[in-house]
Amino acid sequence: MSLLASLLAHGTSPALTWYDADGRLELSGKVLANHVAKVANYLSDEVGLEPGAPVLLDLPLHWKTLTWALGALVAGGRIHDAGETGADVVVTNRPEAHAGASAAEVIALNLDSFAFAWDGDLPQGVADGSADVMGQPDSLVLAEDTDNVERARGTLVIAEPSLLFRPTVAEATRALLAACAGGASLVVVGEGDPERIAAAQRARIL
């Protein structure tokens, strides 16, 4: 089953729950599939992402980071390691560090969970990932690159509700892919109030 089909099979049940200093945000399978499809459509149609093209996520761990990681994989992109050079697309919350520095397409992403656009002015040539993605179709326009998604997941399958405590973006991405493949929900605890994080870890809120 494809990634998007697996997410849609969750329906209104939670697929991803995110904890940080601002609290808790739950994304159902249907909502997460919607976000992933919009990102994939944007990267394919607006950015012109080619199969196998490297995508650098210069972003901290966040639920939005994970939707962009999954969307890039669905669109056929290869998630770039931070130490690599030559990314075709850079998605970042610090666009001033990348504007004009290379030939890469630079996309700014506001990591406020409820933001629909970048807050303030953007450097010339930098796209607003939050605003531009909003206008994309809710369903995938092109075929999902299932082989690319499977390569990113590897053989890992998570079939039980699971909690990740401060993982790396790469770890959280692979775990989310594995949870989708296994029909399970995933809780990711990011940076935030230590007491809140400790309570979530002790309670294993799944």
Coordinates of N, CA and C in Angstrom, one line a residue:
M1 N 0.8 -1.2 0.0 CA 0.0 0.0 0.0 C 0.9 1.3 0.0
S2 N 0.5 2.2 -0.8 CA 1.3 3.5 -0.9 C 1.2 4.3 0.4
L3 N 2.1 5.2 0.6 CA 2.1 6.0 1.8 C 0.8 6.8 1.9
L4 N 0.4 7.5 0.9 CA -0.9 8.2 1.0 C -2.1 7.3 1.2
A5 N -2.1 6.2 0.6 CA -3.2 5.3 0.8 C -3.2 4.8 2.3
S6 N -2.0 4.5 2.8 CA -1.9 4.1 4.2 C -2.4 5.2 5.2
L7 N -2.0 6.5 4.9 CA -2.5 7.6 5.7 C -4.0 7.7 5.6
L8 N -4.6 7.6 4.4 CA -6.0 7.8 4.3 C -6.8 6.7 4.9
A9 N -6.1 5.5 5.0 CA -6.7 4.4 5.7 C -6.9 4.6 7.2
H10 N -6.0 5.5 7.8 CA -6.2 5.9 9.2 C -7.5 6.7 9.4
G11 N -7.9 7.4 8.3 CA -9.1 8.2 8.4 C -9.0 9.3 9.4
T12 N -9.9 9.4 10.3 CA -9.8 10.5 11.3 C -9.0 10.1 12.6
S13 N -8.5 8.9 12.6 CA -7.7 8.5 13.7 C -6.3 9.1 13.6
P14 N -5.6 9.4 14.8 CA -4.3 10.0 14.7 C -3.3 9.2 14.0
A15 N -2.5 9.9 13.2 CA -1.3 9.2 12.5 C -0.1 9.8 13.2
L16 N -0.1 11.1 13.5 CA 1.1 11.8 14.1 C 0.6 12.7 15.2
T17 N 1.2 12.6 16.3 CA 1.0 13.5 17.4 C 2.3 14.2 17.8
W18 N 2.3 15.5 17.8 CA 3.5 16.3 18.0 C 3.4 17.1 19.3
Y19 N 4.5 17.0 20.2 CA 4.6 17.7 21.4 C 5.8 18.6 21.3
D20 N 5.6 19.9 21.7 CA 6.8 20.8 21.9 C 6.4 21.8 23.0
A21 N 7.2 22.9 23.1 CA 7.0 23.9 24.1 C 5.6 24.5 24.1
D22 N 5.0 24.5 22.9 CA 3.7 25.2 22.7 C 2.5 24.2 23.0
G23 N 2.8 23.0 23.3 CA 1.8 22.0 23.6 C 1.7 20.8 22.7
R24 N 0.5 20.4 22.4 CA 0.3 19.2 21.7 C -0.6 19.4 20.4
L25 N -0.1 18.8 19.3 CA -0.9 18.9 18.1 C -1.1 17.6 17.4
E26 N -2.3 17.2 17.1 CA -2.6 15.9 16.6 C -3.0 16.0 15.1
L27 N -2.4 15.2 14.3 CA -2.8 15.1 12.9 C -3.4 13.7 12.6
S28 N -4.6 13.7 12.1 CA -5.2 12.5 11.7 C -4.6 12.0 10.4
G29 N -4.8 10.7 10.0 CA -4.3 10.2 8.8 C -4.7 11.1 7.6
K30 N -6.0 11.4 7.6 CA -6.6 12.2 6.5 C -5.9 13.6 6.4
V31 N -5.7 14.3 7.6 CA -5.1 15.6 7.6 C -3.6 15.5 7.2
L32 N -2.9 14.5 7.7 CA -1.5 14.4 7.3 C -1.4 14.1 5.8
A33 N -2.2 13.2 5.3 CA -2.2 12.9 3.9 C -2.5 14.2 3.0
N34 N -3.3 15.1 3.5 CA -3.6 16.3 2.9 C -2.4 17.2 2.8
H35 N -1.7 17.3 3.9 CA -0.5 18.1 4.0 C 0.6 17.6 3.0
V36 N 0.8 16.3 3.1 CA 1.8 15.6 2.3 C 1.5 15.8 0.8
A37 N 0.3 15.6 0.4 CA -0.1 15.8 -1.0 C 0.1 17.2 -1.5
K38 N -0.2 18.2 -0.7 CA 0.0 19.6 -1.1 C 1.5 19.9 -1.3
V39 N 2.3 19.4 -0.4 CA 3.7 19.6 -0.5 C 4.3 18.9 -1.8
A40 N 3.9 17.7 -2.0 CA 4.3 16.9 -3.2 C 3.9 17.6 -4.4
N41 N 2.6 18.1 -4.5 CA 2.1 18.8 -5.7 C 2.9 20.1 -5.9
Y42 N 3.2 20.8 -4.9 CA 3.9 22.0 -5.0 C 5.3 21.8 -5.5
L43 N 6.0 20.8 -5.0 CA 7.4 20.5 -5.4 C 7.4 20.0 -6.8
S44 N 6.4 19.2 -7.2 CA 6.4 18.7 -8.6 C 6.0 19.8 -9.6
D45 N 4.9 20.4 -9.3 CA 4.3 21.3 -10.3 C 4.9 22.7 -10.3
E46 N 5.1 23.3 -9.1 CA 5.6 24.7 -9.1 C 7.2 24.8 -9.1
V47 N 7.8 23.9 -8.4 CA 9.2 23.9 -8.3 C 9.9 23.1 -9.4
G48 N 9.2 22.1 -9.9 CA 9.7 21.3 -11.0 C 10.7 20.3 -10.5
L49 N 10.5 19.7 -9.3 CA 11.4 18.7 -8.7 C 11.5 17.5 -9.6
E50 N 12.7 17.1 -10.0 CA 12.9 15.9 -10.8 C 13.2 14.7 -9.9
P51 N 12.8 13.5 -10.4 CA 13.1 12.3 -9.7 C 14.5 12.2 -9.3
G52 N 14.8 11.9 -8.0 CA 16.1 11.7 -7.5 C 16.8 13.0 -7.1
A53 N 16.2 14.2 -7.4 CA 16.8 15.4 -7.1 C 17.0 15.6 -5.6
P54 N 18.1 16.1 -5.1 CA 18.3 16.3 -3.7 C 17.6 17.5 -3.1
V55 N 17.0 17.2 -2.0 CA 16.2 18.3 -1.2 C 16.8 18.4 0.2
L56 N 17.3 19.6 0.5 CA 17.9 19.8 1.8 C 16.8 20.4 2.7
L57 N 16.6 19.8 3.8 CA 15.7 20.3 4.8 C 16.5 21.0 5.9
D58 N 16.8 22.3 5.8 CA 17.5 23.0 6.8 C 16.5 23.5 7.8
L59 N 16.0 22.6 8.6 CA 14.9 22.8 9.5 C 15.1 22.0 10.8
P60 N 14.7 22.5 11.9 CA 14.7 21.7 13.1 C 13.6 20.7 13.1
L61 N 13.6 19.8 14.1 CA 12.6 18.8 14.2 C 11.3 19.5 14.5
H62 N 10.2 19.3 13.7 CA 8.9 19.9 13.8 C 8.0 19.1 13.0
W63 N 6.7 19.1 13.3 CA 5.7 18.4 12.5 C 5.7 18.9 11.1
K64 N 5.9 20.1 10.9 CA 5.9 20.7 9.5 C 7.1 20.1 8.7
T65 N 8.2 20.0 9.4 CA 9.4 19.4 8.8 C 9.1 18.0 8.3
L66 N 8.4 17.3 9.1 CA 8.1 15.9 8.7 C 7.1 15.8 7.5
T67 N 6.2 16.8 7.4 CA 5.3 16.8 6.3 C 6.1 17.1 5.0
W68 N 7.1 18.0 5.1 CA 7.9 18.3 3.9 C 8.8 17.2 3.5
A69 N 9.3 16.5 4.5 CA 10.1 15.3 4.2 C 9.3 14.2 3.5
L70 N 8.1 14.0 4.0 CA 7.3 13.0 3.3 C 6.8 13.5 1.9
G71 N 6.5 14.7 1.8 CA 6.0 15.3 0.6 C 7.1 15.2 -0.5
A72 N 8.4 15.5 0.0 CA 9.5 15.5 -1.0 C 9.7 14.0 -1.5
L73 N 9.6 13.1 -0.6 CA 9.8 11.7 -1.0 C 8.7 11.2 -1.9
V74 N 7.5 11.6 -1.6 CA 6.3 11.2 -2.5 C 6.6 11.8 -3.9
A75 N 7.1 13.0 -4.0 CA 7.4 13.7 -5.3 C 8.6 13.1 -6.0
G76 N 9.4 12.2 -5.3 CA 10.5 11.6 -5.9 C 11.8 12.2 -5.5
G77 N 11.8 13.2 -4.6 CA 13.1 13.8 -4.2 C 13.9 12.9 -3.2
R78 N 15.2 13.2 -3.1 CA 16.0 12.5 -2.2 C 16.4 13.5 -1.1
I79 N 16.1 13.1 0.2 CA 16.4 13.9 1.3 C 17.9 14.1 1.5
H80 N 18.4 15.3 1.4 CA 19.8 15.6 1.4 C 20.3 15.6 2.9
D81 N 21.5 15.0 3.1 CA 22.1 15.1 4.4 C 22.7 16.5 4.5
A82 N 22.7 17.0 5.8 CA 23.2 18.3 6.1 C 24.6 18.6 5.6
G83 N 25.4 17.6 5.6 CA 26.8 17.8 5.2 C 27.1 17.8 3.7
E84 N 26.1 17.4 2.9 CA 26.2 17.3 1.5 C 26.1 18.7 0.9
T85 N 26.6 18.8 -0.4 CA 26.5 20.1 -1.1 C 25.7 19.8 -2.4
G86 N 25.2 20.9 -3.0 CA 24.6 20.8 -4.3 C 23.1 20.4 -4.3
A87 N 22.4 20.8 -3.3 CA 20.9 20.5 -3.2 C 20.2 21.3 -4.3
D88 N 19.2 20.7 -5.0 CA 18.4 21.4 -6.0 C 17.4 22.3 -5.3
V89 N 16.9 21.8 -4.1 CA 15.9 22.5 -3.4 C 16.3 22.6 -1.9
V90 N 16.2 23.8 -1.3 CA 16.5 24.0 0.1 C 15.2 24.5 0.7
V91 N 14.7 23.8 1.8 CA 13.6 24.3 2.6 C 14.1 24.7 3.9
T92 N 13.9 25.9 4.3 CA 14.6 26.4 5.5 C 13.7 27.4 6.3
N93 N 14.0 27.5 7.6 CA 13.4 28.6 8.4 C 14.3 29.7 8.6
R94 N 15.4 29.7 7.9 CA 16.4 30.8 8.0 C 16.8 31.2 6.5
P95 N 15.9 31.7 5.8 CA 16.2 31.9 4.3 C 17.4 32.8 4.0
E96 N 17.6 33.8 5.0 CA 18.7 34.7 4.7 C 20.1 34.0 4.6
A97 N 20.2 32.8 5.2 CA 21.4 32.0 5.1 C 21.6 31.3 3.8
H98 N 20.6 31.3 3.0 CA 20.7 30.6 1.7 C 20.4 31.4 0.5
A99 N 19.8 32.6 0.7 CA 19.4 33.4 -0.5 C 20.6 33.9 -1.3
G100 N 20.6 33.6 -2.5 CA 21.7 34.0 -3.4 C 23.0 33.2 -3.3
A101 N 23.0 32.2 -2.4 CA 24.2 31.5 -2.2 C 24.5 30.4 -3.2
S102 N 23.5 30.0 -3.9 CA 23.6 28.9 -4.8 C 22.5 28.9 -5.8
A103 N 22.5 28.0 -6.8 CA 21.5 27.9 -7.8 C 20.3 27.2 -7.3
A104 N 20.3 26.7 -6.0 CA 19.1 26.0 -5.5 C 17.9 26.8 -5.4
E105 N 16.7 26.2 -5.5 CA 15.5 26.8 -5.2 C 15.3 26.9 -3.7
V106 N 15.2 28.1 -3.2 CA 15.1 28.3 -1.7 C 13.7 28.6 -1.3
I107 N 13.2 27.8 -0.4 CA 11.8 27.9 0.1 C 11.8 28.1 1.6
A108 N 11.2 29.2 2.0 CA 11.1 29.6 3.4 C 9.9 29.0 4.0
L109 N 10.1 28.4 5.2 CA 9.0 27.8 5.9 C 8.8 28.3 7.3
N110 N 7.6 28.9 7.6 CA 7.3 29.4 8.9 C 6.9 28.2 9.8
L111 N 7.6 28.0 10.9 CA 7.4 26.8 11.7 C 6.4 27.1 12.8
D112 N 5.7 28.2 12.8 CA 4.6 28.4 13.7 C 3.5 27.5 13.2
S113 N 3.0 26.6 14.1 CA 2.0 25.6 13.7 C 0.8 26.1 13.0
F114 N 0.4 27.4 13.3 CA -0.8 27.9 12.8 C -0.6 29.1 11.8
A115 N 0.7 29.2 11.3 CA 1.0 30.2 10.4 C 0.7 29.8 8.9
F116 N 0.1 30.7 8.2 CA -0.2 30.4 6.8 C 0.7 31.2 5.8
A117 N 1.7 31.9 6.3 CA 2.6 32.6 5.5 C 3.9 33.0 6.3
W118 N 4.9 33.4 5.6 CA 6.1 33.8 6.3 C 5.8 35.1 7.0
D119 N 6.4 35.3 8.2 CA 6.2 36.5 9.0 C 7.3 37.5 8.6
G120 N 6.9 38.5 7.8 CA 7.9 39.5 7.4 C 8.2 39.4 5.9
D121 N 9.3 40.2 5.5 CA 9.7 40.2 4.2 C 10.7 39.0 3.9
L122 N 10.7 38.5 2.7 CA 11.6 37.5 2.3 C 12.7 38.0 1.4
P123 N 13.9 37.4 1.4 CA 14.9 37.9 0.5 C 14.4 37.6 -1.0
Q124 N 14.9 38.4 -1.9 CA 14.5 38.3 -3.3 C 14.8 36.9 -3.8
G125 N 13.8 36.3 -4.5 CA 14.0 35.0 -5.1 C 13.6 33.8 -4.2
V126 N 13.3 34.1 -2.9 CA 12.9 33.0 -2.0 C 11.4 32.9 -2.0
A127 N 11.0 31.6 -2.1 CA 9.5 31.4 -2.1 C 9.0 31.2 -0.7
D128 N 7.7 31.5 -0.6 CA 7.0 31.3 0.7 C 6.4 30.0 0.8
G129 N 7.0 29.0 1.4 CA 6.5 27.6 1.4 C 5.2 27.5 2.1
S130 N 4.9 28.3 3.1 CA 3.6 28.2 3.8 C 2.5 28.7 2.9
A131 N 2.7 29.9 2.4 CA 1.6 30.5 1.6 C 1.4 29.7 0.2
D132 N 2.5 29.4 -0.4 CA 2.4 28.8 -1.8 C 1.8 27.4 -1.8
V133 N 2.0 26.7 -0.7 CA 1.5 25.3 -0.6 C 0.0 25.3 -0.4
M134 N -0.5 26.3 0.3 CA -1.9 26.4 0.7 C -2.8 26.2 -0.5
G135 N -2.4 26.8 -1.7 CA -3.3 26.8 -2.9 C -3.2 25.5 -3.7
Q136 N -2.4 24.5 -3.2 CA -2.3 23.3 -4.0 C -3.5 22.4 -3.7
P137 N -3.8 21.5 -4.7 CA -4.9 20.5 -4.5 C -4.7 19.6 -3.3
D138 N -5.8 19.2 -2.6 CA -5.7 18.4 -1.5 C -5.3 16.9 -1.8
S139 N -5.5 16.5 -3.0 CA -5.1 15.2 -3.4 C -3.9 15.2 -4.4
L140 N -3.2 14.1 -4.4 CA -2.0 14.1 -5.2 C -2.4 14.1 -6.7
V141 N -1.7 15.0 -7.4 CA -2.0 15.2 -8.9 C -1.2 14.2 -9.7
L142 N 0.0 14.0 -9.4 CA 0.9 13.0 -10.1 C 0.9 11.7 -9.3
A143 N 1.4 10.7 -9.9 CA 1.6 9.4 -9.2 C 2.6 9.5 -8.1
E144 N 2.3 8.8 -7.0 CA 3.3 8.8 -5.9 C 4.5 7.9 -6.3
D145 N 5.7 8.4 -6.0 CA 6.9 7.7 -6.2 C 7.1 6.6 -5.1
T146 N 6.4 5.5 -5.2 CA 6.4 4.5 -4.2 C 7.7 3.9 -4.0
D147 N 8.5 3.7 -5.0 CA 9.8 3.1 -4.9 C 10.7 4.0 -4.1
N148 N 10.6 5.3 -4.3 CA 11.4 6.3 -3.5 C 11.1 6.2 -2.1
V149 N 9.8 6.2 -1.8 CA 9.3 6.1 -0.4 C 9.8 4.9 0.3
E150 N 9.7 3.7 -0.4 CA 10.1 2.5 0.1 C 11.6 2.5 0.4
R151 N 12.4 3.1 -0.5 CA 13.9 3.1 -0.2 C 14.2 3.9 1.0
A152 N 13.4 5.0 1.3 CA 13.7 5.8 2.4 C 13.3 5.1 3.7
R153 N 12.2 4.3 3.6 CA 11.8 3.5 4.8 C 12.7 2.3 5.1
G154 N 13.2 1.7 4.0 CA 13.9 0.5 4.2 C 13.0 -0.7 4.6
T155 N 13.5 -1.5 5.5 CA 12.6 -2.7 5.9 C 11.9 -2.4 7.2
L156 N 12.0 -1.3 7.8 CA 11.4 -1.0 9.1 C 9.9 -0.8 9.0
V157 N 9.2 -1.6 9.8 CA 7.7 -1.5 9.9 C 7.4 -1.4 11.4
I158 N 6.6 -0.4 11.8 CA 6.1 -0.2 13.1 C 4.6 -0.5 13.2
A159 N 4.2 -1.5 13.9 CA 2.8 -1.9 13.9 C 2.1 -1.6 15.2
E160 N 2.8 -1.0 16.1 CA 2.2 -0.6 17.4 C 2.4 0.9 17.6
P161 N 1.4 1.5 18.3 CA 1.6 2.9 18.7 C 2.9 3.1 19.4
S162 N 3.7 4.1 18.9 CA 5.1 4.3 19.4 C 5.3 5.8 19.7
L163 N 6.3 6.0 20.6 CA 6.7 7.3 21.0 C 8.2 7.5 20.7
L164 N 8.6 8.7 20.1 CA 10.0 9.0 19.9 C 10.2 10.3 20.7
F165 N 11.3 10.2 21.5 CA 11.7 11.3 22.4 C 12.9 12.0 21.9
R166 N 12.7 13.2 21.3 CA 13.8 14.0 20.8 C 14.6 13.3 19.7
P167 N 14.0 12.7 18.7 CA 14.7 12.1 17.6 C 15.3 13.1 16.7
T168 N 16.2 12.7 15.8 CA 16.7 13.5 14.7 C 15.5 13.6 13.7
V169 N 15.7 14.5 12.8 CA 14.7 14.6 11.7 C 14.7 13.3 10.9
A170 N 15.9 12.8 10.6 CA 16.0 11.6 9.8 C 15.3 10.4 10.5
E171 N 15.6 10.3 11.8 CA 15.0 9.2 12.6 C 13.5 9.3 12.6
A172 N 13.0 10.5 12.8 CA 11.5 10.7 12.9 C 10.9 10.5 11.5
T173 N 11.5 10.9 10.5 CA 11.0 10.6 9.1 C 10.9 9.1 8.8
R174 N 11.9 8.4 9.1 CA 11.9 7.0 8.8 C 10.9 6.3 9.7
A175 N 10.8 6.7 11.0 CA 9.8 6.1 11.9 C 8.4 6.4 11.5
L176 N 8.1 7.6 11.0 CA 6.8 7.9 10.5 C 6.4 7.1 9.3
L177 N 7.4 6.9 8.4 CA 7.1 6.1 7.2 C 6.8 4.6 7.7
A178 N 7.6 4.2 8.7 CA 7.4 2.8 9.1 C 6.1 2.6 9.9
A179 N 5.6 3.7 10.6 CA 4.4 3.6 11.3 C 3.2 3.6 10.3
C180 N 3.3 4.4 9.2 CA 2.3 4.4 8.2 C 2.2 3.0 7.5
A181 N 3.4 2.4 7.3 CA 3.4 1.1 6.6 C 2.7 0.1 7.5
G182 N 2.9 0.2 8.8 CA 2.3 -0.7 9.8 C 1.0 -0.4 10.3
G183 N 0.4 0.7 9.8 CA -0.9 1.1 10.3 C -1.0 1.6 11.7
A184 N 0.2 2.1 12.2 CA 0.3 2.5 13.6 C 0.3 4.1 13.7
S185 N 0.1 4.6 14.9 CA 0.3 6.0 15.1 C 1.6 6.3 15.8
L186 N 2.1 7.5 15.6 CA 3.4 7.8 16.1 C 3.3 9.1 16.9
V187 N 3.9 9.2 18.1 CA 4.0 10.4 18.9 C 5.5 10.8 18.9
V188 N 5.7 12.1 18.5 CA 7.0 12.6 18.5 C 7.1 13.8 19.5
V189 N 8.1 13.7 20.4 CA 8.3 14.7 21.4 C 9.5 15.5 21.0
G190 N 9.4 16.8 20.7 CA 10.5 17.6 20.3 C 11.0 18.4 21.5
E191 N 11.8 19.4 21.2 CA 12.3 20.3 22.2 C 11.1 21.1 22.9
G192 N 11.3 21.3 24.2 CA 10.3 22.1 24.9 C 10.5 22.0 26.4
D193 N 9.4 22.4 27.1 CA 9.4 22.4 28.5 C 9.8 21.0 29.1
P194 N 10.9 20.9 29.9 CA 11.3 19.6 30.3 C 10.3 18.8 31.1
E195 N 9.5 19.5 31.9 CA 8.5 18.9 32.7 C 7.4 18.3 31.8
R196 N 7.0 19.0 30.8 CA 6.0 18.6 29.9 C 6.5 17.3 29.1
I197 N 7.7 17.4 28.7 CA 8.3 16.3 28.0 C 8.4 15.1 28.8
A198 N 8.9 15.3 30.1 CA 9.1 14.1 31.0 C 7.7 13.5 31.3
A199 N 6.7 14.3 31.5 CA 5.4 13.8 31.7 C 4.8 13.0 30.5
A200 N 5.1 13.5 29.3 CA 4.6 12.7 28.1 C 5.4 11.4 28.0
Q201 N 6.7 11.4 28.3 CA 7.4 10.2 28.3 C 7.0 9.2 29.3
R202 N 6.7 9.7 30.5 CA 6.3 8.7 31.6 C 4.9 8.1 31.3
A203 N 4.1 9.0 30.8 CA 2.7 8.5 30.5 C 2.6 7.7 29.2
R204 N 3.6 7.9 28.3 CA 3.6 7.3 27.0 C 2.2 7.6 26.3
I205 N 1.9 8.9 26.2 CA 0.6 9.3 25.6 C 0.6 8.9 24.2
L206 N -0.2 7.9 23.8 CA -0.2 7.4 22.4 C -1.6 7.5 21.8

